Coordinates of N, CA, C and O in Angstrom, one line a residue:
X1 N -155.7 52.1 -86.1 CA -154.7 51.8 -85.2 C -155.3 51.8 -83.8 O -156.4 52.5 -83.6
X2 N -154.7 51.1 -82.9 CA -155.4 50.7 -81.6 C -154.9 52.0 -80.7 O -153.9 52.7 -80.9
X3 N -155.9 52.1 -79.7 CA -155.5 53.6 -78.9 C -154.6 54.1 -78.0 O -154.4 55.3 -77.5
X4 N -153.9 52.8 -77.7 CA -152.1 53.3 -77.4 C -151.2 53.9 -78.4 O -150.3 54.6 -78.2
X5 N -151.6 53.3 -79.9 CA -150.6 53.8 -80.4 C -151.1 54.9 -80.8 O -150.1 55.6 -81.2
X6 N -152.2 55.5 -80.9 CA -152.8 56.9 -81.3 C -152.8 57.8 -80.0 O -153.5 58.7 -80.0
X7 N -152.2 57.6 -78.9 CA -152.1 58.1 -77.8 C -150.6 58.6 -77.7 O -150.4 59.7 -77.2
X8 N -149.4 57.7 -78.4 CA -148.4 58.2 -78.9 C -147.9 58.8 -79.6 O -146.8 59.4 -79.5
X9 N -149.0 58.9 -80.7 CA -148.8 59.6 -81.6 C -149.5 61.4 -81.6 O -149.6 62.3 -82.4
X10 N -149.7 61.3 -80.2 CA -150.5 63.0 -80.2 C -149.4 63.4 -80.1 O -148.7 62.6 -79.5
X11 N -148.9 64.4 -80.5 CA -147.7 65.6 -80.2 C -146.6 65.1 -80.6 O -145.6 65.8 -80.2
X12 N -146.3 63.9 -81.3 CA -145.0 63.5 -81.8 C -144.7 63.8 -83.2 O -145.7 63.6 -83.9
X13 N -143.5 64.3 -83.8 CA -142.8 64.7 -84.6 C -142.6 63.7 -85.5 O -142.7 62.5 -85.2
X14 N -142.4 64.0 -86.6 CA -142.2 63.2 -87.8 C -140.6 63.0 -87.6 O -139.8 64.0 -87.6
X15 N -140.4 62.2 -87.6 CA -138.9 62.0 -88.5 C -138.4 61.8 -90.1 O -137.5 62.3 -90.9
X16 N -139.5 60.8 -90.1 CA -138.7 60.4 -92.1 C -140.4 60.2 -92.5 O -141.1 59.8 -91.5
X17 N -140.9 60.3 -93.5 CA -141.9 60.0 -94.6 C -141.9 59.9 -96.0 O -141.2 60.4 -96.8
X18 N -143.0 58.8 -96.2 CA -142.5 58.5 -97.8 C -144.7 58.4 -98.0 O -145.7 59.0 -97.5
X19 N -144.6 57.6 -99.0 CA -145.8 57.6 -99.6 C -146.4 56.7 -99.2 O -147.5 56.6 -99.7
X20 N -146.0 55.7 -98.0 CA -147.0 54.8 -97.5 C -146.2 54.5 -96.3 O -146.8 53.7 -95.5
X21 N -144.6 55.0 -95.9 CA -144.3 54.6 -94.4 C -144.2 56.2 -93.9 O -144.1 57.2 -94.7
X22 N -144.4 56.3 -92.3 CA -143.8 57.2 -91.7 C -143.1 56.8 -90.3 O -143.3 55.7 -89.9
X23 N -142.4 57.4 -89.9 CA -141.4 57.4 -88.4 C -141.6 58.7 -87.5 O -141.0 59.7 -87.8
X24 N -142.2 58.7 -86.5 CA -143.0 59.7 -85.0 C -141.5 59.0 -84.0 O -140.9 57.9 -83.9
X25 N -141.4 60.2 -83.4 CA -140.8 60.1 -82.2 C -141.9 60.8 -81.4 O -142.5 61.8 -81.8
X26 N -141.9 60.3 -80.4 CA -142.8 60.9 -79.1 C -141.6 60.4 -77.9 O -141.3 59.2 -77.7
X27 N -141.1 61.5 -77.2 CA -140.3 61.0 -76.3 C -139.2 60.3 -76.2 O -138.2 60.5 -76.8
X28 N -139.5 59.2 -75.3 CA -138.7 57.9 -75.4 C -139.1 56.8 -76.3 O -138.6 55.7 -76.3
X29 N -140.3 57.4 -77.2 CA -140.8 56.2 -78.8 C -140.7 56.6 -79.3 O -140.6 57.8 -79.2
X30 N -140.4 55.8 -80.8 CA -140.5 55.6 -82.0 C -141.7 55.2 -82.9 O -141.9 54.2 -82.2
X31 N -142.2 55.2 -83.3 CA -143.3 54.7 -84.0 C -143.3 54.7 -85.4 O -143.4 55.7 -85.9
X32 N -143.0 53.5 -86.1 CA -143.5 53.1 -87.3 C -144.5 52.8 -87.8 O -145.0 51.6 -87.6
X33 N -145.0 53.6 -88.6 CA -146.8 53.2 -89.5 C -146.8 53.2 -90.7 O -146.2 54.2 -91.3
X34 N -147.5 51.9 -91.5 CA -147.5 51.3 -92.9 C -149.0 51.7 -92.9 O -149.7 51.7 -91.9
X35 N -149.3 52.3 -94.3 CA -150.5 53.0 -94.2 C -150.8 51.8 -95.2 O -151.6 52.2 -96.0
X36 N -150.5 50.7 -95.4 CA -150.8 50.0 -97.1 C -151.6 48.4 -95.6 O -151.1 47.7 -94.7
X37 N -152.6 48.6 -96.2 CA -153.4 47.1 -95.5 C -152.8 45.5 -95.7 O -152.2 45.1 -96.8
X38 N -152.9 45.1 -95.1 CA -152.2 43.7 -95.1 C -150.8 43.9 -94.4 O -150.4 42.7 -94.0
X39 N -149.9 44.8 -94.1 CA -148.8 44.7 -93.8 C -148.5 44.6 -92.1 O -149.1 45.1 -91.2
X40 N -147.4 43.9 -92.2 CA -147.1 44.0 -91.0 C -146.0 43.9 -90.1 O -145.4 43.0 -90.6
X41 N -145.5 44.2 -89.3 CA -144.2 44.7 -88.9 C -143.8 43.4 -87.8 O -143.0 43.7 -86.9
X42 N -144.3 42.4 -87.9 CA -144.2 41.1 -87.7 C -142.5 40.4 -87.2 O -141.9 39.9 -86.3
X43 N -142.2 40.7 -88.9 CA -141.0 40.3 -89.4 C -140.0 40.8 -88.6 O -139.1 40.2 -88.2
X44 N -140.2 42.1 -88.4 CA -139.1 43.0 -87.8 C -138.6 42.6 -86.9 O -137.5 42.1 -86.6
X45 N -140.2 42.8 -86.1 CA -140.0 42.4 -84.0 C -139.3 41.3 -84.1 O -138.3 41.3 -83.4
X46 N -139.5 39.7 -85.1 CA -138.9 39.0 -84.7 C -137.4 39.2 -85.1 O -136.6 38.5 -84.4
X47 N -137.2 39.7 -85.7 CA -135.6 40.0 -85.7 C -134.4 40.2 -85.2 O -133.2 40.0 -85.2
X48 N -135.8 41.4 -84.3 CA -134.6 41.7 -82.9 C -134.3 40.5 -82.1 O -133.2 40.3 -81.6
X49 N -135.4 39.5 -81.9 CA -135.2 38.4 -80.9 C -134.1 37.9 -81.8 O -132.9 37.7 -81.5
X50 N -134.6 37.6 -82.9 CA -132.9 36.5 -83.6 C -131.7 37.4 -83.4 O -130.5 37.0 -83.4
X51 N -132.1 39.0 -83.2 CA -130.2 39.3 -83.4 C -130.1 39.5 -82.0 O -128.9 39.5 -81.6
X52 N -130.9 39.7 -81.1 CA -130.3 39.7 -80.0 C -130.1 37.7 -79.3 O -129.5 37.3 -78.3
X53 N -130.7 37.1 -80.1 CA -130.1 35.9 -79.3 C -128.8 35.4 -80.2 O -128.3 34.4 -79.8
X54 N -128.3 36.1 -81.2 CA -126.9 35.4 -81.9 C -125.6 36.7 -81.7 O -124.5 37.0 -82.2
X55 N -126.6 37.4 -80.2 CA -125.2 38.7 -79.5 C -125.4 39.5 -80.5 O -124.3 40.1 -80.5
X56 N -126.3 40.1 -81.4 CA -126.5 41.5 -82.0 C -127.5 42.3 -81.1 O -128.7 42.1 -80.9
X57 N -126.8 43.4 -80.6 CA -127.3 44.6 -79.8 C -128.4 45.2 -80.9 O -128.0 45.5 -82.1
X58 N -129.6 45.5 -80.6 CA -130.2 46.3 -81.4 C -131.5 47.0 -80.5 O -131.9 46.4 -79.5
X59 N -132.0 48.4 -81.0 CA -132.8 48.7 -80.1 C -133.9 48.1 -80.1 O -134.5 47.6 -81.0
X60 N -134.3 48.3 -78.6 CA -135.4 47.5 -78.3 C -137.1 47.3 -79.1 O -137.6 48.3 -79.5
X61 N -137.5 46.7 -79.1 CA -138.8 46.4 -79.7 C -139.7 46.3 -78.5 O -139.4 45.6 -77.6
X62 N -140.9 47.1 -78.5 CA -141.8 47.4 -77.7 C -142.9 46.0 -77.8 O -143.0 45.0 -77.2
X63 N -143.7 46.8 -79.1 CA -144.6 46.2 -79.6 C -144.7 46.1 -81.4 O -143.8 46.4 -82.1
X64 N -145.7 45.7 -81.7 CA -146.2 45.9 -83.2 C -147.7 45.4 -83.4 O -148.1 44.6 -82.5
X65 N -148.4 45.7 -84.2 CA -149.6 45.3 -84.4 C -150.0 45.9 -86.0 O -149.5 46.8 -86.7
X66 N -151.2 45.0 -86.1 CA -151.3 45.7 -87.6 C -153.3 46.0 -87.4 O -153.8 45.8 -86.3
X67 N -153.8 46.4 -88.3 CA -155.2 47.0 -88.2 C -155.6 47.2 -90.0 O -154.9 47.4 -90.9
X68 N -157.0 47.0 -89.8 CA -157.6 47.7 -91.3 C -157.0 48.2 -92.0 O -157.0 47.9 -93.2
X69 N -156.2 49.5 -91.0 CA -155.8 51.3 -91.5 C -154.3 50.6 -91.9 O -153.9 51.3 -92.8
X70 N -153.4 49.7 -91.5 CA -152.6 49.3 -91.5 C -151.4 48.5 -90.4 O -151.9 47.5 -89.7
X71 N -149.8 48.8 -90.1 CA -149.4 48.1 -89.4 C -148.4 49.7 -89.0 O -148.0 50.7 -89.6
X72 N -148.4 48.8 -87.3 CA -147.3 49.5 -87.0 C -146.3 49.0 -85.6 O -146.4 48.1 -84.7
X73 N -145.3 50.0 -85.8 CA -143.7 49.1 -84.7 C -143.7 50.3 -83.9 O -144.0 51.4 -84.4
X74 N -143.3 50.1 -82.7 CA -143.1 50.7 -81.6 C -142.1 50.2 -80.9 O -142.2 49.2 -80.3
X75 N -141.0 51.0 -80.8 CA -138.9 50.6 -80.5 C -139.2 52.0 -79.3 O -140.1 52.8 -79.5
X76 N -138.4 51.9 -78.2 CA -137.4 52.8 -77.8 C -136.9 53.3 -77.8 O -135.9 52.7 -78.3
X77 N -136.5 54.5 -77.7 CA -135.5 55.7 -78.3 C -133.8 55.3 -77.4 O -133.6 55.2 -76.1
X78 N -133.0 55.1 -78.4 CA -132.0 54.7 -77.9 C -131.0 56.4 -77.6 O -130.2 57.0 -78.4
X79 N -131.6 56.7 -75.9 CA -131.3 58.0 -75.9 C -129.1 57.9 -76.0 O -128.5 56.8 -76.2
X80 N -128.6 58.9 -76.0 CA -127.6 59.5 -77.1 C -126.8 59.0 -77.3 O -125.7 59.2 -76.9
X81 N -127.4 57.8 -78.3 CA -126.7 57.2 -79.4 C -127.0 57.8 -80.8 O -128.1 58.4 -80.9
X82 N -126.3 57.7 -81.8 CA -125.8 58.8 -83.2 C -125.7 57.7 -83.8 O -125.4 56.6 -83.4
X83 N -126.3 58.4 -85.4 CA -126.0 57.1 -86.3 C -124.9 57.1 -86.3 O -124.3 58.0 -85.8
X84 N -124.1 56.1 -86.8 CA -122.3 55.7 -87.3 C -122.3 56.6 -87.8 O -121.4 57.4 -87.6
X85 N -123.4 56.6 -88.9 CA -123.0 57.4 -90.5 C -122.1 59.1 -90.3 O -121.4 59.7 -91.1
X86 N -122.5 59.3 -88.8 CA -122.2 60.7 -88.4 C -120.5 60.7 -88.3 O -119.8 61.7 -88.4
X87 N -120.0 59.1 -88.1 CA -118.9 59.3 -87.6 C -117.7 59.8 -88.8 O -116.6 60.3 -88.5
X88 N -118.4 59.5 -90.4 CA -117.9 59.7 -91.5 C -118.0 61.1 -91.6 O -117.5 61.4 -92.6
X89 N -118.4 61.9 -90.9 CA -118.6 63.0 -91.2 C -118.6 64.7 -90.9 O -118.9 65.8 -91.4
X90 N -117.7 63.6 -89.0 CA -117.1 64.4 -88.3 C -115.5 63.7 -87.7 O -115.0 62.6 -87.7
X91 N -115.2 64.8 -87.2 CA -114.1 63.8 -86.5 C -114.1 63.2 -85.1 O -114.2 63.9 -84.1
X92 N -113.9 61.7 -85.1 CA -114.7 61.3 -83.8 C -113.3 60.8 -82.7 O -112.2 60.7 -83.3
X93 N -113.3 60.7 -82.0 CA -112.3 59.7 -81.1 C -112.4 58.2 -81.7 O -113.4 57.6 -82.0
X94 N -110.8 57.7 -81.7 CA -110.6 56.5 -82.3 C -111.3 55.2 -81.9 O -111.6 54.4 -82.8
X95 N -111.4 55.0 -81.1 CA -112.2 54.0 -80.2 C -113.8 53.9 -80.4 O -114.4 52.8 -80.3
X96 N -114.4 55.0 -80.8 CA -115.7 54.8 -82.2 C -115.8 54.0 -83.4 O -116.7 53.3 -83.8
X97 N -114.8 54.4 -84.0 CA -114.2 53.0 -85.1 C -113.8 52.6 -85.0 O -113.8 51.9 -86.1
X98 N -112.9 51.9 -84.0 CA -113.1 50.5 -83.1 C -114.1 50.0 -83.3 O -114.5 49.2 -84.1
X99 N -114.8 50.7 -81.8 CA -116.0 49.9 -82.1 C -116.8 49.5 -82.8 O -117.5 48.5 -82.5
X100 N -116.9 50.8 -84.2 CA -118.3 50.0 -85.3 C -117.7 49.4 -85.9 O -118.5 48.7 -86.6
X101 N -116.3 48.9 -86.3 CA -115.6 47.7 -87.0 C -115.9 46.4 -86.0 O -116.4 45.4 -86.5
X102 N -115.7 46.6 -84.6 CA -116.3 45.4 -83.9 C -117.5 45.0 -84.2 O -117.8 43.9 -84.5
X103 N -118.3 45.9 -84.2 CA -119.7 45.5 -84.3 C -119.9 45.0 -85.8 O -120.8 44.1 -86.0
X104 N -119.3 45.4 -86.8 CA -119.6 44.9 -87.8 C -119.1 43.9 -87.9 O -119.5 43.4 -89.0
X105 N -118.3 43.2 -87.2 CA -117.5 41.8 -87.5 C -118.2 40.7 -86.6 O -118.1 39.4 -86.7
X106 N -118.8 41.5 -85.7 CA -119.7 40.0 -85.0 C -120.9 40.0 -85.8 O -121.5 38.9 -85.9
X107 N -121.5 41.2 -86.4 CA -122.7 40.7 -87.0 C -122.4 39.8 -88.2 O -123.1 38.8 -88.4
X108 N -121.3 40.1 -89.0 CA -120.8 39.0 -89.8 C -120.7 37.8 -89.5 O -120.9 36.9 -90.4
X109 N -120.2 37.5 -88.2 CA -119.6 36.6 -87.7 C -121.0 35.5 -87.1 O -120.8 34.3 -86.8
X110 N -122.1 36.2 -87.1 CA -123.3 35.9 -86.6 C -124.1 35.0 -87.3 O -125.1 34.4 -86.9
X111 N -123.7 35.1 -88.5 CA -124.4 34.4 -89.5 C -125.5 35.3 -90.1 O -125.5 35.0 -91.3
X112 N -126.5 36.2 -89.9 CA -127.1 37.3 -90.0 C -127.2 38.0 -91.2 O -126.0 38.0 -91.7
X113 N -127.9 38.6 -91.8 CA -128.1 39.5 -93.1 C -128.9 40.2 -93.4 O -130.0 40.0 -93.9
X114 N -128.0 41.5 -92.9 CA -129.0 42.7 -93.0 C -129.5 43.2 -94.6 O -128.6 43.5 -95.4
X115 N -130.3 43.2 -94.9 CA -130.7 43.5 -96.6 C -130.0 44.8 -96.6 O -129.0 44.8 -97.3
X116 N -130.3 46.1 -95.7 CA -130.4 47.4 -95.6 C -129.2 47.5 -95.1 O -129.1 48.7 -94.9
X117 N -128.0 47.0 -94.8 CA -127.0 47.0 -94.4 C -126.1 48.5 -94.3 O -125.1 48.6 -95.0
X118 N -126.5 49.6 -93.7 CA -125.6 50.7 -93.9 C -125.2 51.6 -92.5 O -125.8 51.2 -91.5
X119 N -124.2 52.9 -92.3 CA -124.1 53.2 -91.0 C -125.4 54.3 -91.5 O -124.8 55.4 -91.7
X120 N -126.5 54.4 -91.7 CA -127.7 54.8 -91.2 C -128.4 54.1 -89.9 O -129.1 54.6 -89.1
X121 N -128.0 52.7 -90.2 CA -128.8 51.7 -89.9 C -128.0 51.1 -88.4 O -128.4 50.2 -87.6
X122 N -127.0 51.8 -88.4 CA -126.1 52.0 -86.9 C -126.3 52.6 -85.9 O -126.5 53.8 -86.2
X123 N -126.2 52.5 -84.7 CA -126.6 53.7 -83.7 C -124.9 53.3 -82.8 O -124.3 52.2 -82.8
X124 N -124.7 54.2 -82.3 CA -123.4 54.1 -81.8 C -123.4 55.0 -80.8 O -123.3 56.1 -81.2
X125 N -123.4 55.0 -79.0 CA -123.3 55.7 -78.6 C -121.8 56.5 -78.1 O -121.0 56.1 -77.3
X126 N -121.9 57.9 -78.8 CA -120.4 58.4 -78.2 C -119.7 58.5 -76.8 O -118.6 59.1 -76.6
X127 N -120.4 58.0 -76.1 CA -119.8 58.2 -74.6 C -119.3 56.4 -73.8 O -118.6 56.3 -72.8
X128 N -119.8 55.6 -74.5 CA -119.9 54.1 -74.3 C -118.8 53.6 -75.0 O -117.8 53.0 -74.6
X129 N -119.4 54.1 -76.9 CA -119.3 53.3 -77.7 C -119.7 52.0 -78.4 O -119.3 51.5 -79.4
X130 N -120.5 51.8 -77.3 CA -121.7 50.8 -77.7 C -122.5 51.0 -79.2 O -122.8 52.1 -79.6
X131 N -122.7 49.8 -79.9 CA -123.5 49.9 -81.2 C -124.6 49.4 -81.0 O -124.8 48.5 -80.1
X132 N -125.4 50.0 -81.7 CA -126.9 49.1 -81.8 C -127.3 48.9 -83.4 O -127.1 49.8 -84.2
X133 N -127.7 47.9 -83.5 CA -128.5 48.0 -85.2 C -130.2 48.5 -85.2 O -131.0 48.1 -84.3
X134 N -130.5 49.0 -86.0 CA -132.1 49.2 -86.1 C -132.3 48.6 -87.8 O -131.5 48.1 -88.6
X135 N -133.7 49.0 -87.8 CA -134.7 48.9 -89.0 C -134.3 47.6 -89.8 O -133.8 47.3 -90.9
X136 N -134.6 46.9 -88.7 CA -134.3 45.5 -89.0 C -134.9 44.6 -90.0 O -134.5 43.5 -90.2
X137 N -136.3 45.2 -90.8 CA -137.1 44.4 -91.8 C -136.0 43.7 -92.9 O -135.2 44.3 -93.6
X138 N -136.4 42.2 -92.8 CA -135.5 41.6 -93.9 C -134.3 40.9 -93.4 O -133.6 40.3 -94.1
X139 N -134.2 41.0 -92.3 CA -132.7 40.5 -91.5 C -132.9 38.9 -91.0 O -133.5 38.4 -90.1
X140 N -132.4 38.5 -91.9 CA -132.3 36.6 -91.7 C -130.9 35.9 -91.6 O -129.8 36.2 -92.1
X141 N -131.2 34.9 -90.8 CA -130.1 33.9 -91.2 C -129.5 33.8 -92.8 O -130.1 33.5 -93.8
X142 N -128.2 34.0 -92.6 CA -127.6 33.6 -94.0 C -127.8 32.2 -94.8 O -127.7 31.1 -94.1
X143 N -128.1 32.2 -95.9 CA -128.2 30.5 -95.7 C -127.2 30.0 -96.9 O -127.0 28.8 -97.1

């Protein structure tokens, strides 16, 4: 990996791991790393550009790059926004589900298809209301 993204990665915290992805927060980043060669997070970044040019809010996309060692995505920390998923699970003010029903009806309405489609995959902030989508691998035009 190139030496910005190992410069992000000093002192940043794991979020989720598996056997060949992991997810670092450092700050105001995110960092996704594919430890499997050939891969590349390509697909993703362009995704955000298609959902944000068909009016899907999603967090921002930095960068991406891939290497030998593998590939990796670098997003913005969408400071305090909560997954949706939280909203099932507490009790929230009405106008939160409002809003993630709106949001889910323009992404429908968008033509768009999330493979991963879930409120993990929601970020919702409680003081706005604003939604964002992430982990966008796989998200195409419907056809």
């Amino acid at each position: 990996m190139g030496g910005n993204v190992l410069a992000l990665l000093a002192g940043a915290e794991t979020v989720k791991s598996n056997a060949v992805r992991k997810v670092f927060r450092n700050g105001a980043y995110y960092i996704k790393l594919d430890r499997r060669a050939g891969r590349s997070f390509y697909g993703e970044f362009r995704a955000a550009e298609v959902c944000r040019a068909a009016g899907i809010e999603v967090v921002e996309h930095l960068a991406c790059g891939r290497s030998a060692d593998g590939a990796c995505l670098v997003t913005r920390a969408a400071e305090n926004f909560i997954e949706a998923a939280s909203l099932f699970r507490t009790r929230q003010r009405w106008e939160l589900y409002e809003s993630f029903a709106a949001f889910l009806g323009r992404l429908l309405a968008s033509g768009l298809y999330h493979p991963d489609l879930h409120p993990g995959n929601i970020l919702i902030d409680p003081e706005t209301a604003e939604c964002r989508l992430v982990d966008l691998h796989g998200v195409r035009r419907r056809t």
